[in-house]
Short mmCIF file of C-alpha atoms in Angstrom, two decimals:
data_model
loop_
_atom_site.label_atom_id
_atom_site.label_comp_id
_atom_site.label_asym_id
_atom_site.label_seq_id
_atom_site.Cartn_x
_atom_site.Cartn_y
_atom_site.Cartn_z
CA MET N 1 -11.56 3.85 -12.30
CA THR N 2 -13.32 2.79 -9.10
CA ASP N 3 -16.56 2.25 -11.01
CA ALA N 4 -15.20 -0.42 -13.38
CA VAL N 5 -17.99 -2.76 -14.48
CA ILE N 6 -17.66 -6.54 -14.38
CA ALA N 7 -18.83 -8.36 -17.50
CA PRO N 8 -22.03 -10.27 -16.58
CA ASP N 9 -20.91 -13.53 -18.18
CA LEU N 10 -17.72 -13.50 -16.08
CA ALA N 11 -19.58 -12.82 -12.83
CA ASP N 12 -22.32 -15.47 -13.13
CA ARG N 13 -20.72 -18.86 -12.55
CA SER N 14 -23.69 -20.57 -10.93
CA ARG N 15 -22.93 -23.76 -12.85
CA LEU N 16 -19.90 -26.04 -12.90
CA PHE N 17 -17.79 -26.86 -15.95
CA ILE N 18 -17.77 -30.66 -16.32
CA ASP N 19 -17.20 -32.74 -19.45
CA GLY N 20 -17.27 -29.68 -21.69
CA GLN N 21 -20.69 -28.55 -20.45
CA TRP N 22 -22.04 -26.09 -17.89
CA ARG N 23 -23.83 -28.25 -15.35
CA ASP N 24 -25.86 -27.62 -12.20
CA THR N 25 -24.19 -28.76 -9.00
CA GLU N 26 -25.63 -31.87 -7.37
CA GLY N 27 -26.09 -30.02 -4.09
CA GLY N 28 -27.48 -26.87 -5.63
CA LYS N 29 -25.24 -24.64 -3.51
CA ILE N 30 -24.56 -21.19 -4.92
CA ILE N 31 -22.45 -18.64 -3.04
CA ASP N 32 -22.00 -14.90 -3.35
CA VAL N 33 -18.41 -13.86 -4.01
CA LEU N 34 -17.68 -10.69 -2.04
CA ASN N 35 -15.53 -7.71 -2.87
CA PRO N 36 -13.04 -7.21 -0.01
CA VAL N 37 -13.28 -3.44 -0.44
CA ASP N 38 -16.86 -3.15 0.82
CA GLN N 39 -18.39 -6.66 0.85
CA SER N 40 -20.53 -5.91 -2.19
CA VAL N 41 -21.39 -8.91 -4.34
CA VAL N 42 -18.95 -9.44 -7.22
CA GLY N 43 -20.78 -12.44 -8.64
CA GLN N 44 -22.01 -15.93 -7.90
CA SER N 45 -20.33 -19.30 -8.01
CA ALA N 46 -21.57 -22.85 -7.76
CA VAL N 47 -19.92 -24.94 -5.06
CA GLY N 48 -19.51 -28.58 -5.94
CA THR N 49 -20.15 -31.64 -3.80
CA SER N 50 -18.35 -34.98 -3.66
CA ALA N 51 -20.81 -36.19 -6.29
CA ASP N 52 -19.79 -33.32 -8.57
CA ILE N 53 -16.14 -34.15 -8.01
CA ASP N 54 -16.84 -37.76 -8.93
CA ARG N 55 -18.56 -36.63 -12.14
CA ALA N 56 -15.62 -34.40 -13.01
CA VAL N 57 -13.01 -37.09 -12.35
CA GLY N 58 -15.08 -39.57 -14.34
CA ALA N 59 -15.21 -37.17 -17.27
CA ALA N 60 -11.46 -36.59 -17.06
CA LYS N 61 -10.78 -40.31 -16.88
CA ALA N 62 -13.03 -41.03 -19.87
CA SER N 63 -11.39 -38.31 -21.93
CA PHE N 64 -7.96 -39.67 -21.08
CA GLU N 65 -8.91 -43.22 -21.96
CA ASP N 66 -10.51 -42.31 -25.28
CA ARG N 67 -7.07 -40.94 -26.26
CA ARG N 68 -8.46 -38.17 -28.50
CA TRP N 69 -6.36 -35.53 -26.79
CA ARG N 70 -3.26 -37.37 -25.63
CA ASP N 71 -2.74 -39.10 -29.00
CA LEU N 72 -2.83 -35.83 -30.94
CA PRO N 73 0.53 -34.71 -32.29
CA GLY N 74 2.10 -32.10 -30.04
CA SER N 75 1.68 -29.49 -32.76
CA GLU N 76 -2.11 -29.97 -32.74
CA ARG N 77 -2.33 -29.73 -28.95
CA ALA N 78 -0.20 -26.60 -29.21
CA ALA N 79 -2.57 -25.05 -31.75
CA VAL N 80 -5.54 -25.44 -29.38
CA MET N 81 -3.55 -23.98 -26.51
CA ARG N 82 -2.46 -20.97 -28.55
CA ARG N 83 -6.05 -20.29 -29.56
CA ALA N 84 -7.05 -20.44 -25.90
CA ALA N 85 -4.28 -17.98 -25.02
CA ASP N 86 -5.48 -15.62 -27.75
CA ILE N 87 -9.03 -15.78 -26.39
CA LEU N 88 -7.83 -15.00 -22.86
CA GLU N 89 -5.77 -12.11 -24.18
CA SER N 90 -8.77 -10.66 -26.01
CA ARG N 91 -10.52 -10.34 -22.63
CA LEU N 92 -7.49 -9.34 -20.56
CA ASP N 93 -8.91 -6.06 -19.26
CA GLU N 94 -12.30 -7.56 -18.39
CA ILE N 95 -10.74 -10.49 -16.56
CA ALA N 96 -8.39 -8.12 -14.71
CA VAL N 97 -11.34 -6.13 -13.37
CA LEU N 98 -13.03 -9.36 -12.24
CA LEU N 99 -9.87 -10.68 -10.57
CA THR N 100 -9.20 -7.42 -8.71
CA SER N 101 -12.83 -7.31 -7.59
CA GLU N 102 -12.74 -10.75 -5.97
CA LEU N 103 -9.15 -10.66 -4.64
CA GLY N 104 -8.54 -7.00 -3.79
CA CYS N 105 -5.10 -6.63 -5.37
CA PRO N 106 -4.48 -3.39 -7.30
CA LEU N 107 -5.93 -3.39 -10.81
CA TRP N 108 -2.61 -2.36 -12.32
CA PHE N 109 -1.06 -5.57 -10.95
CA SER N 110 -3.87 -7.70 -12.36
CA GLN N 111 -3.35 -6.02 -15.75
CA GLN N 112 0.43 -6.36 -15.68
CA ALA N 113 0.89 -9.79 -14.07
CA HIS N 114 -2.13 -11.73 -12.81
CA VAL N 115 -3.74 -12.06 -16.25
CA PRO N 116 -0.82 -11.72 -18.71
CA ASN N 117 1.27 -14.38 -16.95
CA PRO N 118 -1.28 -17.20 -17.47
CA ILE N 119 -1.51 -16.22 -21.15
CA ARG N 120 2.27 -16.42 -21.38
CA HIS N 121 2.35 -19.75 -19.51
CA THR N 122 -0.19 -21.25 -21.90
CA ARG N 123 1.86 -20.22 -24.92
CA TYR N 124 5.09 -21.41 -23.32
CA TYR N 125 3.73 -24.91 -22.74
CA ALA N 126 2.17 -24.93 -26.18
CA ASP N 127 5.70 -24.50 -27.51
CA LEU N 128 6.95 -27.35 -25.32
CA ALA N 129 4.11 -29.61 -26.46
CA GLU N 130 5.34 -29.05 -30.00
CA SER N 131 9.10 -29.27 -29.43
CA TYR N 132 9.67 -31.64 -26.51
CA GLU N 133 11.35 -34.92 -27.50
CA LEU N 134 9.43 -37.73 -25.82
CA ASP N 135 11.48 -40.68 -27.18
CA ASP N 136 15.13 -41.48 -26.66
CA VAL N 137 16.73 -44.66 -28.09
CA ARG N 138 19.51 -46.00 -25.84
CA THR N 139 22.03 -48.66 -26.80
CA ASP N 140 24.32 -50.56 -24.42
CA ALA N 141 27.79 -51.99 -25.05
CA SER N 142 26.35 -55.31 -26.27
CA GLY N 143 24.14 -53.60 -28.83
CA LEU N 144 20.85 -54.04 -27.01
CA ARG N 145 18.46 -51.12 -27.47
CA SER N 146 15.60 -49.62 -25.52
CA ILE N 147 13.20 -46.85 -26.38
CA VAL N 148 12.91 -44.64 -23.30
CA THR N 149 9.65 -42.83 -23.83
CA GLN N 150 7.56 -40.41 -21.80
CA GLU N 151 3.79 -40.37 -21.75
CA PRO N 152 1.13 -38.39 -19.87
CA VAL N 153 0.64 -39.37 -16.25
CA GLY N 154 -3.18 -39.52 -16.55
CA VAL N 155 -5.81 -37.59 -14.61
CA ALA N 156 -4.35 -34.61 -12.77
CA ALA N 157 -6.13 -32.88 -9.89
CA ALA N 158 -5.10 -29.24 -9.51
CA ILE N 159 -5.97 -27.57 -6.20
CA THR N 160 -5.20 -23.87 -6.07
CA PRO N 161 -5.32 -21.00 -3.52
CA TRP N 162 -7.11 -17.68 -3.51
CA ASN N 163 -4.07 -15.40 -3.88
CA GLY N 164 -3.39 -16.36 -7.51
CA PRO N 165 -6.87 -16.98 -8.94
CA LEU N 166 -5.67 -17.27 -12.55
CA SER N 167 -1.89 -17.52 -12.43
CA THR N 168 -1.62 -20.49 -10.07
CA PRO N 169 -4.10 -22.66 -12.00
CA SER N 170 -2.25 -21.82 -15.21
CA ILE N 171 1.05 -23.33 -14.08
CA LYS N 172 -0.81 -26.59 -13.49
CA ILE N 173 -3.39 -26.62 -16.31
CA ALA N 174 -1.02 -25.53 -19.09
CA PRO N 175 1.74 -28.16 -18.62
CA ALA N 176 -0.77 -30.91 -17.83
CA ILE N 177 -2.80 -30.28 -20.97
CA ALA N 178 0.34 -29.80 -23.04
CA ALA N 179 1.57 -33.21 -21.86
CA GLY N 180 -1.74 -34.86 -22.83
CA CYS N 181 -3.27 -35.23 -19.36
CA SER N 182 -6.84 -34.52 -18.38
CA VAL N 183 -7.43 -32.11 -15.51
CA VAL N 184 -9.87 -31.44 -12.69
CA LEU N 185 -9.29 -27.97 -11.26
CA LYS N 186 -10.62 -27.12 -7.80
CA PRO N 187 -10.28 -23.35 -7.35
CA PRO N 188 -10.89 -21.77 -3.93
CA THR N 189 -14.33 -20.59 -2.86
CA GLN N 190 -12.94 -17.18 -1.82
CA THR N 191 -11.91 -16.30 -5.40
CA PRO N 192 -13.54 -18.87 -7.71
CA LEU N 193 -14.70 -16.68 -10.57
CA SER N 194 -11.48 -15.91 -12.44
CA ALA N 195 -10.54 -19.54 -12.98
CA PHE N 196 -13.66 -20.17 -15.06
CA ALA N 197 -12.11 -17.98 -17.77
CA PHE N 198 -10.03 -21.05 -18.64
CA ALA N 199 -13.24 -22.99 -19.32
CA ASP N 200 -14.47 -20.28 -21.67
CA ALA N 201 -11.18 -20.03 -23.53
CA PHE N 202 -10.37 -23.72 -23.91
CA ALA N 203 -13.92 -24.69 -24.84
CA GLU N 204 -13.97 -22.03 -27.57
CA ALA N 205 -10.48 -23.07 -28.70
CA GLY N 206 -11.65 -26.63 -29.36
CA LEU N 207 -10.37 -28.62 -26.38
CA PRO N 208 -12.19 -31.99 -26.34
CA GLU N 209 -14.87 -32.52 -23.70
CA GLY N 210 -13.61 -33.78 -20.36
CA VAL N 211 -9.99 -32.73 -20.76
CA LEU N 212 -10.56 -29.72 -18.48
CA ASN N 213 -13.11 -29.66 -15.66
CA ILE N 214 -13.55 -26.86 -13.11
CA VAL N 215 -15.29 -27.46 -9.78
CA PRO N 216 -15.03 -25.05 -6.83
CA ALA N 217 -15.77 -27.25 -3.85
CA ASP N 218 -16.19 -27.32 -0.10
CA ARG N 219 -13.73 -29.09 2.18
CA GLU N 220 -15.49 -32.45 2.09
CA ALA N 221 -15.64 -32.45 -1.70
CA ALA N 222 -12.00 -31.35 -1.93
CA GLN N 223 -11.06 -34.28 0.27
CA SER N 224 -12.90 -36.61 -2.09
CA LEU N 225 -10.82 -35.24 -4.98
CA ILE N 226 -7.58 -35.78 -3.08
CA GLU N 227 -8.56 -39.35 -2.23
CA HIS N 228 -10.18 -40.25 -5.55
CA PRO N 229 -8.74 -43.55 -6.84
CA GLN N 230 -8.85 -42.37 -10.46
CA VAL N 231 -6.66 -39.31 -9.84
CA ASP N 232 -3.10 -40.13 -10.89
CA LYS N 233 -1.39 -36.85 -10.04
CA LEU N 234 -2.07 -34.21 -7.36
CA ALA N 235 -0.77 -30.69 -7.90
CA PHE N 236 -1.37 -28.41 -4.93
CA THR N 237 -0.49 -24.87 -3.96
CA GLY N 238 -1.43 -23.74 -0.47
CA SER N 239 -0.60 -24.08 3.18
CA THR N 240 1.97 -26.52 4.51
CA ALA N 241 -0.58 -28.11 6.84
CA VAL N 242 -2.93 -28.97 3.97
CA GLY N 243 0.03 -30.10 1.86
CA GLN N 244 1.03 -32.57 4.56
CA MET N 245 -2.49 -33.97 4.67
CA LEU N 246 -2.59 -34.23 0.89
CA MET N 247 0.75 -36.04 0.78
CA ARG N 248 -0.48 -38.59 3.33
CA ALA N 249 -3.60 -39.21 1.24
CA ALA N 250 -1.52 -39.57 -1.92
CA ALA N 251 0.76 -42.09 -0.23
CA ASN N 252 -2.14 -44.51 0.26
CA ARG N 253 -2.27 -45.14 -3.50
CA VAL N 254 1.23 -43.81 -4.39
CA ALA N 255 -0.24 -40.97 -6.45
CA ARG N 256 2.26 -38.53 -7.91
CA VAL N 257 2.43 -35.17 -6.14
CA THR N 258 3.70 -31.66 -6.70
CA LEU N 259 3.39 -29.41 -3.66
CA GLU N 260 4.09 -25.69 -3.55
CA LEU N 261 3.58 -24.68 0.06
CA GLY N 262 4.34 -21.90 2.51
CA GLY N 263 7.30 -19.60 2.84
CA LYS N 264 9.00 -17.11 5.14
CA SER N 265 11.65 -15.84 2.80
CA ALA N 266 14.72 -13.88 3.86
CA ALA N 267 16.25 -10.90 2.09
CA VAL N 268 19.90 -10.97 3.16
CA VAL N 269 21.33 -7.45 3.00
CA LEU N 270 25.13 -7.53 2.91
CA PRO N 271 27.27 -4.89 4.68
CA ASP N 272 28.15 -3.02 1.47
CA ALA N 273 24.52 -2.56 0.31
CA ASP N 274 22.95 0.88 -0.16
CA ALA N 275 20.14 1.22 2.38
CA GLU N 276 17.88 3.52 0.37
CA VAL N 277 18.24 1.51 -2.83
CA VAL N 278 17.60 -1.80 -1.04
CA ALA N 279 14.55 -0.53 0.82
CA LYS N 280 12.82 0.68 -2.32
CA ALA N 281 13.67 -2.48 -4.24
CA VAL N 282 12.78 -5.02 -1.53
CA LEU N 283 9.30 -3.65 -0.80
CA PRO N 284 7.71 -4.79 -4.08
CA MET N 285 9.08 -8.28 -3.35
CA ALA N 286 7.47 -8.19 0.09
CA LEU N 287 4.17 -6.44 -0.56
CA VAL N 288 2.75 -7.39 -3.97
CA VAL N 289 -0.75 -8.90 -3.77
CA ASN N 290 -1.05 -6.92 -0.52
CA GLY N 291 1.60 -9.14 1.07
CA GLN N 292 -0.46 -12.27 0.40
CA LEU N 293 2.24 -14.09 -1.53
CA CYS N 294 4.13 -17.25 -0.60
CA ILE N 295 7.43 -15.88 -1.98
CA ALA N 296 7.18 -12.56 -0.09
CA GLN N 297 10.52 -11.35 1.25
CA SER N 298 9.18 -10.78 4.76
CA ARG N 299 12.37 -11.25 6.81
CA ILE N 300 14.88 -8.48 6.07
CA LEU N 301 18.29 -9.39 7.48
CA VAL N 302 20.45 -6.27 7.99
CA PRO N 303 23.89 -5.60 9.56
CA ARG N 304 23.43 -4.75 13.22
CA ASN N 305 25.78 -1.76 13.02
CA ARG N 306 23.52 -0.27 10.33
CA GLU N 307 20.17 -1.34 11.81
CA ALA N 308 19.01 2.20 12.58
CA GLU N 309 19.91 3.34 9.05
CA PHE N 310 17.97 0.51 7.43
CA THR N 311 15.02 1.00 9.77
CA GLU N 312 14.76 4.63 8.72
CA ALA N 313 15.20 3.77 5.02
CA PHE N 314 12.45 1.12 5.07
CA ALA N 315 10.08 3.32 7.07
CA GLU N 316 10.58 6.13 4.57
CA ALA N 317 10.11 3.82 1.57
CA LEU N 318 6.89 2.44 3.06
CA ARG N 319 5.33 5.90 2.95
CA GLU N 320 5.14 5.52 -0.84
CA TRP N 321 3.01 2.39 -0.52
CA THR N 322 -0.42 3.97 -0.73
CA VAL N 323 -3.34 2.05 0.75
CA GLY N 324 -6.60 2.56 -1.10
CA HIS N 325 -9.21 1.31 -3.52
CA PRO N 326 -7.65 -1.37 -5.74
CA MET N 327 -9.22 0.13 -8.88
CA ASP N 328 -7.36 3.42 -8.26
CA PRO N 329 -4.10 3.48 -10.27
CA ALA N 330 -2.36 5.26 -7.37
CA THR N 331 -3.05 2.37 -4.97
CA LYS N 332 -0.22 -0.01 -4.12
CA ILE N 333 -1.91 -1.85 -1.24
CA GLY N 334 -5.54 -2.94 -1.43
CA PRO N 335 -7.64 -4.91 1.06
CA LEU N 336 -6.91 -8.42 2.25
CA VAL N 337 -9.05 -11.13 0.71
CA SER N 338 -11.35 -11.83 3.66
CA LYS N 339 -12.30 -10.92 7.22
CA ASN N 340 -10.61 -14.11 8.35
CA GLN N 341 -7.35 -13.06 6.73
CA LEU N 342 -7.67 -9.59 8.22
CA ASP N 343 -8.08 -11.08 11.70
CA THR N 344 -5.10 -13.38 11.16
CA VAL N 345 -2.77 -10.57 10.10
CA GLN N 346 -3.90 -8.22 12.86
CA GLY N 347 -3.44 -11.06 15.34
CA TYR N 348 0.18 -11.49 14.26
CA ILE N 349 0.82 -7.75 14.62
CA SER N 350 -0.55 -7.89 18.18
CA LEU N 351 1.54 -10.99 18.85
CA ALA N 352 4.67 -9.22 17.59
CA ARG N 353 4.03 -6.36 19.99
CA ASP N 354 3.52 -8.83 22.85
CA GLU N 355 6.79 -10.54 21.91
CA GLY N 356 8.63 -7.22 22.28
CA ALA N 357 8.78 -5.98 18.69
CA ARG N 358 8.54 -2.28 17.89
CA ILE N 359 5.95 -1.21 15.32
CA VAL N 360 7.98 1.24 13.25
CA ALA N 361 5.37 1.89 10.57
CA GLY N 362 1.83 0.80 9.78
CA ALA N 363 -0.44 -1.01 12.25
CA GLU N 364 -2.98 1.48 13.67
CA THR N 365 -1.88 4.47 11.56
CA LEU N 366 -4.33 3.81 8.71
CA VAL N 367 -7.02 6.43 8.05
CA LEU N 368 -9.50 5.55 5.30
CA PRO N 369 -12.18 7.55 3.52
CA PRO N 370 -15.77 6.64 4.51
CA GLU N 371 -16.37 4.50 1.42
CA LEU N 372 -13.49 2.19 2.41
CA GLU N 373 -14.04 1.97 6.16
CA ASN N 374 -15.68 -1.45 5.96
CA GLY N 375 -12.91 -2.90 3.80
CA TRP N 376 -10.46 -5.51 5.03
CA PHE N 377 -7.42 -3.21 4.97
CA VAL N 378 -4.13 -3.50 6.83
CA PRO N 379 -1.43 -0.89 6.19
CA PRO N 380 2.07 -2.14 5.34
CA THR N 381 3.67 -2.72 8.72
CA LEU N 382 7.35 -2.74 9.65
CA LEU N 383 8.60 -4.59 12.75
CA ALA N 384 11.94 -3.80 14.37
CA GLY N 385 13.61 -4.87 17.59
CA VAL N 386 13.03 -8.51 16.70
CA ASP N 387 14.96 -11.73 16.57
CA ASN N 388 14.45 -14.86 14.51
CA SER N 389 12.92 -16.81 17.41
CA MET N 390 9.74 -14.73 17.53
CA ARG N 391 6.61 -16.35 16.10
CA ALA N 392 5.77 -13.22 14.08
CA VAL N 393 9.18 -13.55 12.44
CA ARG N 394 9.19 -17.33 11.93
CA GLU N 395 5.60 -18.02 10.86
CA GLU N 396 3.98 -17.16 7.55
CA ILE N 397 1.67 -14.18 8.14
CA PHE N 398 0.42 -13.77 4.56
CA GLY N 399 -0.13 -10.06 4.81
CA PRO N 400 1.78 -6.78 4.42
CA VAL N 401 4.03 -7.28 7.47
CA LEU N 402 7.83 -7.41 7.33
CA ALA N 403 10.49 -7.60 10.01
CA LEU N 404 14.03 -6.20 10.17
CA VAL N 405 16.27 -8.84 11.75
CA PRO N 406 19.80 -7.69 12.70
CA TYR N 407 22.93 -9.82 12.36
CA ASP N 408 26.60 -9.32 13.30
CA GLU N 409 28.51 -11.33 10.67
CA VAL N 410 27.55 -12.62 7.21
CA GLU N 411 27.91 -16.20 8.45
CA GLU N 412 25.27 -15.44 11.06
CA ALA N 413 23.01 -13.95 8.37
CA ILE N 414 23.24 -17.18 6.38
CA ASP N 415 22.42 -19.18 9.51
CA ILE N 416 19.40 -16.96 10.25
CA ALA N 417 18.16 -17.23 6.67
CA ASN N 418 18.37 -21.03 6.90
CA ASP N 419 16.89 -21.16 10.41
CA SER N 420 13.38 -21.69 9.12
CA PRO N 421 11.16 -24.67 8.39
CA TYR N 422 10.57 -23.10 4.97
CA GLY N 423 12.76 -22.70 1.92
CA LEU N 424 10.79 -21.24 -0.97
CA SER N 425 12.42 -17.97 -1.99
CA GLY N 426 14.93 -15.37 -0.91
CA SER N 427 17.25 -12.64 -2.06
CA VAL N 428 20.74 -11.30 -1.46
CA TRP N 429 21.65 -7.62 -1.75
CA GLY N 430 25.15 -6.19 -2.10
CA ALA N 431 27.51 -4.09 -4.19
CA ASP N 432 29.76 -7.07 -4.97
CA VAL N 433 27.65 -9.42 -7.11
CA ASP N 434 30.12 -12.30 -6.83
CA ASP N 435 29.94 -12.13 -3.03
CA ALA N 436 26.15 -12.03 -3.23
CA ILE N 437 26.11 -15.12 -5.44
CA ARG N 438 28.39 -16.97 -3.00
CA VAL N 439 25.94 -16.21 -0.20
CA ALA N 440 22.96 -17.18 -2.38
CA ARG N 441 24.48 -20.61 -3.03
CA ARG N 442 24.45 -21.30 0.71
CA ILE N 443 20.81 -20.38 1.32
CA ARG N 444 18.64 -23.49 1.33
CA THR N 445 15.75 -22.28 -0.73
CA GLY N 446 14.30 -23.01 -4.15
CA MET N 447 14.82 -19.54 -5.61
CA VAL N 448 17.19 -16.68 -4.82
CA SER N 449 17.35 -13.25 -6.45
CA ILE N 450 20.50 -11.16 -6.56
CA ASN N 451 19.74 -7.47 -6.00
CA GLY N 452 16.10 -7.96 -6.94
CA SER N 453 16.73 -9.41 -10.39
CA PRO N 454 13.68 -11.34 -11.65
CA GLN N 455 14.12 -14.97 -12.59
CA ALA N 456 14.59 -15.78 -16.25
CA TYR N 457 11.27 -16.90 -17.71
CA GLY N 458 11.07 -20.69 -17.72
CA SER N 459 13.10 -21.12 -14.53
CA PRO N 460 11.70 -23.78 -12.19
CA PHE N 461 9.59 -22.72 -9.21
CA GLY N 462 9.37 -24.62 -5.93
CA GLY N 463 10.80 -25.05 -2.47
CA TYR N 464 13.06 -26.88 -0.07
CA LYS N 465 12.03 -28.34 3.27
CA MET N 466 8.40 -27.61 4.26
CA SER N 467 7.93 -25.29 1.30
CA GLY N 468 7.10 -28.22 -0.91
CA ILE N 469 8.23 -30.98 -3.21
CA GLY N 470 8.72 -31.00 -6.96
CA ARG N 471 8.95 -28.04 -9.32
CA GLU N 472 6.57 -26.05 -11.48
CA MET N 473 7.27 -23.83 -14.49
CA GLY N 474 9.94 -24.53 -17.10
CA PRO N 475 10.62 -27.96 -18.58
CA GLU N 476 10.64 -29.28 -15.02
CA GLY N 477 6.96 -28.37 -14.72
CA PHE N 478 6.19 -30.15 -17.98
CA ARG N 479 8.06 -33.31 -16.98
CA SER N 480 6.10 -33.53 -13.74
CA TYR N 481 3.04 -34.53 -15.82
CA LEU N 482 4.89 -37.31 -17.64
CA GLU N 483 5.68 -40.92 -16.77
CA THR N 484 8.77 -42.70 -18.11
CA LYS N 485 8.56 -46.07 -19.83
CA SER N 486 11.34 -48.27 -21.26
CA ILE N 487 10.58 -50.49 -24.27
CA ALA N 488 13.20 -53.14 -25.10
CA ILE N 489 13.48 -53.52 -28.88
CA GLY N 490 16.51 -55.81 -29.20
CA PRO N 491 19.78 -55.29 -31.07
CA ALA N 492 20.05 -53.24 -34.22
#
């Protein structure tokens, strides 16, 4: 499977998608998108300028003001969205190969999650577009009535990261379009190709021109999108530092914002948990997408009197996490997305050693076949002998590195879990589910899993503290693209 071929039309994105048309970029900049396995060229992408961003926002604004999309009945918007989902599904395998080639995550994960989830999200929000009640008539004690109605917020700018090239745009595009907004998507230049599949699907499905625009852009152009006076809503997923900058820019014109930012999530292992079971179940939550995931459970809090037992269990479980070519079905860990990310992760491993941590597994133990020697690979690495004050334990590494942090009492474990500037995700593990739920309620984070249980589909996604503001997914994600208006209509 290592010789999977990328469909030519998916790999050549040397033009931008603006106002329903494929258009040359104003600056004429075209970049090669590299495969992190061997730096071979996956395809080409146009990179937009500030002028391109202005064209895209102008097209989105015009499409919103002509009301063709937002005034459609929800059932008609839903029909277009379902057709787009069907088109994406018809190319699932091709898109999965493309996504794996530009990101480096295992192909099986692209096939099972990275591509199916956006299809599911599009259908979910199509259903909400059809069923959501936008009007509510309220009557007071004197008989006066108001219609409390919700309407689309306007032009939404969606800025997405490289680790979810299709899934992260989908949880912004789908609810925004379902609500009747127009969208400008700025995907990252590291993995820009996958996102253009939305342009193909929605254009073929009959979405009016200008409702969706896709412009990969450099930093200056991205800044112009953030600051554009005609952008009514900013939806961003990425680093906390960029999120802070974006929020300051939004404040200047009081633009609406949804921010999904960094994380350093804790898996709290209670004293009655089974070490072998926990180790095998936590690792997928820590290492999917090669550890490049904001919700990764990278701090493992274990009872101090069982620290050696859990260290051995996690080290043994890590041996099953095969590093290799992402197209190989046996691979669980592929390469990191870029040389820069490789350097960052290796720097944190060196820092952990300098801080006094023990490298229990991973780090320099990786031996690769010749065809992978130039890839940006880091083996899954386990740190022990740490405490929660170390930078490698507190800061988001965004790679396959996890740390075992000991605690003496459950109260201390809760304090350690909360002793973080982040609050995005987390988990609690124990034989007594009621006890685990009680602990989960005290962890200040947007999502908590009990014993690895996945969230029910449609649950909101987002964080506390410096992990963000607002929520995506579920009805909460839909409502974030709506404004509320009250219309006084007098007594009955």
